[in-house]
PDB file of C-alpha atoms in Angstrom:
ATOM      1  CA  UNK A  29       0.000   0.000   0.000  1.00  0.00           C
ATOM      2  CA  UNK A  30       1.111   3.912  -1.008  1.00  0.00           C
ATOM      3  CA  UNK A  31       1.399   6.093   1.969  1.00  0.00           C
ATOM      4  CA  UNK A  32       2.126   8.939  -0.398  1.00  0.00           C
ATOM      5  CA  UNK A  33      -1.620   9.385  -1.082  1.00  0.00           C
ATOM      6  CA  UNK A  34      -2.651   9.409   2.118  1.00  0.00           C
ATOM      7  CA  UNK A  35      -4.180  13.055   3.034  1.00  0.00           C
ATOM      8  CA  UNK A  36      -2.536  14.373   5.843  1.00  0.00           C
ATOM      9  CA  UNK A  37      -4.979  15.645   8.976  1.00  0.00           C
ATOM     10  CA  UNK A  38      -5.994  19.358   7.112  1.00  0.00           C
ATOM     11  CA  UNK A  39      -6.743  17.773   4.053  1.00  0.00           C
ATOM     12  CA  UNK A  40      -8.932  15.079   5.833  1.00  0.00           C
ATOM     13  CA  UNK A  41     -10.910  18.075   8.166  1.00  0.00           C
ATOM     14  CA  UNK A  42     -11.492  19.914   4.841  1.00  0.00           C
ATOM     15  CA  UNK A  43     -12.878  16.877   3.561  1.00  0.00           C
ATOM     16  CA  UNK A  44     -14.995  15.787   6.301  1.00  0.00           C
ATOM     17  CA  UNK A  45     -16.331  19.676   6.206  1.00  0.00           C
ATOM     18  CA  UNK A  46     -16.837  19.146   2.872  1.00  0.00           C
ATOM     19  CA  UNK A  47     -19.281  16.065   3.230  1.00  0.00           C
ATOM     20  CA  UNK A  48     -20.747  18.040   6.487  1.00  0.00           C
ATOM     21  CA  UNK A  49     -22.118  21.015   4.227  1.00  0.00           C
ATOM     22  CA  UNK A  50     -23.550  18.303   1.338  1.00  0.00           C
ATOM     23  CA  UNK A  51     -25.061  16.498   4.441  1.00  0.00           C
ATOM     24  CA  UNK A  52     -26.402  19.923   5.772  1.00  0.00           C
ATOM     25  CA  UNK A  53     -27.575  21.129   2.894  1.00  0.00           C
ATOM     26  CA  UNK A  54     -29.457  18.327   1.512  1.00  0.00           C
ATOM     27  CA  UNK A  55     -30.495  16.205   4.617  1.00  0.00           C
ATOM     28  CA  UNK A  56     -32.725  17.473   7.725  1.00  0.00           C
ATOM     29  CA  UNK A  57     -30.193  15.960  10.023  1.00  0.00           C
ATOM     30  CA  UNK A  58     -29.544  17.746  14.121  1.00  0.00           C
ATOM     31  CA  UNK A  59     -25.927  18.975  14.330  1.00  0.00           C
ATOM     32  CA  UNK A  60     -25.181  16.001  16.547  1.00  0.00           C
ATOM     33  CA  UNK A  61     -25.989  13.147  14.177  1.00  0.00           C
ATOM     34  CA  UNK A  62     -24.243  15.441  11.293  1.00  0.00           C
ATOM     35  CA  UNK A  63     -21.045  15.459  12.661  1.00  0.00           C
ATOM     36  CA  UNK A  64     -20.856  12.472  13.461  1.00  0.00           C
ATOM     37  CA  UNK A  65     -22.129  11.275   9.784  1.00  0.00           C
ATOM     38  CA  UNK A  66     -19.356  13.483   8.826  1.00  0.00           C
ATOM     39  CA  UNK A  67     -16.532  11.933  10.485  1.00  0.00           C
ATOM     40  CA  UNK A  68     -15.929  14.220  13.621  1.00  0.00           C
ATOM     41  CA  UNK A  69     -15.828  12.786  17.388  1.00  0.00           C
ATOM     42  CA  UNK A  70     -17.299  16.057  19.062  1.00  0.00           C
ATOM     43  CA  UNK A  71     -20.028  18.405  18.068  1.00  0.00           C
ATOM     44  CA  UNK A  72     -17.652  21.435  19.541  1.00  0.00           C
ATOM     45  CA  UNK A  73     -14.931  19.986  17.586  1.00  0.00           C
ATOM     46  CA  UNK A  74     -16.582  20.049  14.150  1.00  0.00           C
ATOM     47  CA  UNK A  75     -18.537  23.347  15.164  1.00  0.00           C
ATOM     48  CA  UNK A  76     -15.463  25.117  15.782  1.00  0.00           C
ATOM     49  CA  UNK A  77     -14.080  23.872  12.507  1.00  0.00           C
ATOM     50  CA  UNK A  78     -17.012  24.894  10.558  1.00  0.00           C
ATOM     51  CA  UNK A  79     -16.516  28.975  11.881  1.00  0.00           C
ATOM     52  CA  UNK A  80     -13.321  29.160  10.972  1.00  0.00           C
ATOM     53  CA  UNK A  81     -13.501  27.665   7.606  1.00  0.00           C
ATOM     54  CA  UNK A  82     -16.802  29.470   7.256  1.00  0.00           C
ATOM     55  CA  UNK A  83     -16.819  32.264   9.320  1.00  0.00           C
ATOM     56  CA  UNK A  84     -19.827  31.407  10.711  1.00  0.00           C
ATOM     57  CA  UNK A  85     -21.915  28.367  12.879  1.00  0.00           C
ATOM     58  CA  UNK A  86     -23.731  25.674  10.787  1.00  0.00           C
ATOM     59  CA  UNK A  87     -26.701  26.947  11.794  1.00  0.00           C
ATOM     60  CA  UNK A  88     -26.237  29.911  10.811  1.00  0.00           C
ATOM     61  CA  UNK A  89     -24.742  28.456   6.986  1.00  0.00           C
ATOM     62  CA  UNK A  90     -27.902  27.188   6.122  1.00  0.00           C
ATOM     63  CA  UNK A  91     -30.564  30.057   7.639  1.00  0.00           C
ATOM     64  CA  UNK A  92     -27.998  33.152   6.111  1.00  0.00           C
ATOM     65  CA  UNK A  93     -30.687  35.082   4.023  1.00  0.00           C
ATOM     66  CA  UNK A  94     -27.870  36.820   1.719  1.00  0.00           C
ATOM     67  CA  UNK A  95     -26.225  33.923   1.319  1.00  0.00           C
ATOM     68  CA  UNK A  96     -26.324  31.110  -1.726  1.00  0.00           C
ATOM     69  CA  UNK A  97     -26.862  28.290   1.078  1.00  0.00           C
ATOM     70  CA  UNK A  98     -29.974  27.546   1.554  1.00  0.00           C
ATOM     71  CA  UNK A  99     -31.522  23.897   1.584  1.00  0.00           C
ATOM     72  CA  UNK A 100     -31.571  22.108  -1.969  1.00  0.00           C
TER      73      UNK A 100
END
């Protein structure tokens, strides 16, 4: 097996955010059962994530008026 493929730990956060907002976006799931569908251990953990790659809470993605992020 190739170890030179592996992602290293930012490229495997982006892409369990990256799942999260498909998962958010399209699916009615709580935050809880998101994150964890998503990959991430804590709520707090993926939470905190989610601000700073977003600048804002998950919540707050989907429910932004001005933004392009509303449910499918």
């Amino acid at each position: 097996e190739n170890n030179q493929n592996k992602p290293n730990k930012k490229q495997a956060a982006e892409g369990k955010l990256d799942h999260a907002v498909k998962l958010l976006l399209t699916t009615d799931m709580n935050i809880t059962s998101l994150s964890s569908a998503a990959g991430f251990s804590s709520v707090s953990y993926f939470i905190k994530r989610f601000r700073e790659s977003y600048g804002m809470s998950p919540k707050k993605y989907i429910s932004s008026p001005d933004s392009e992020h509303g449910k499918l």
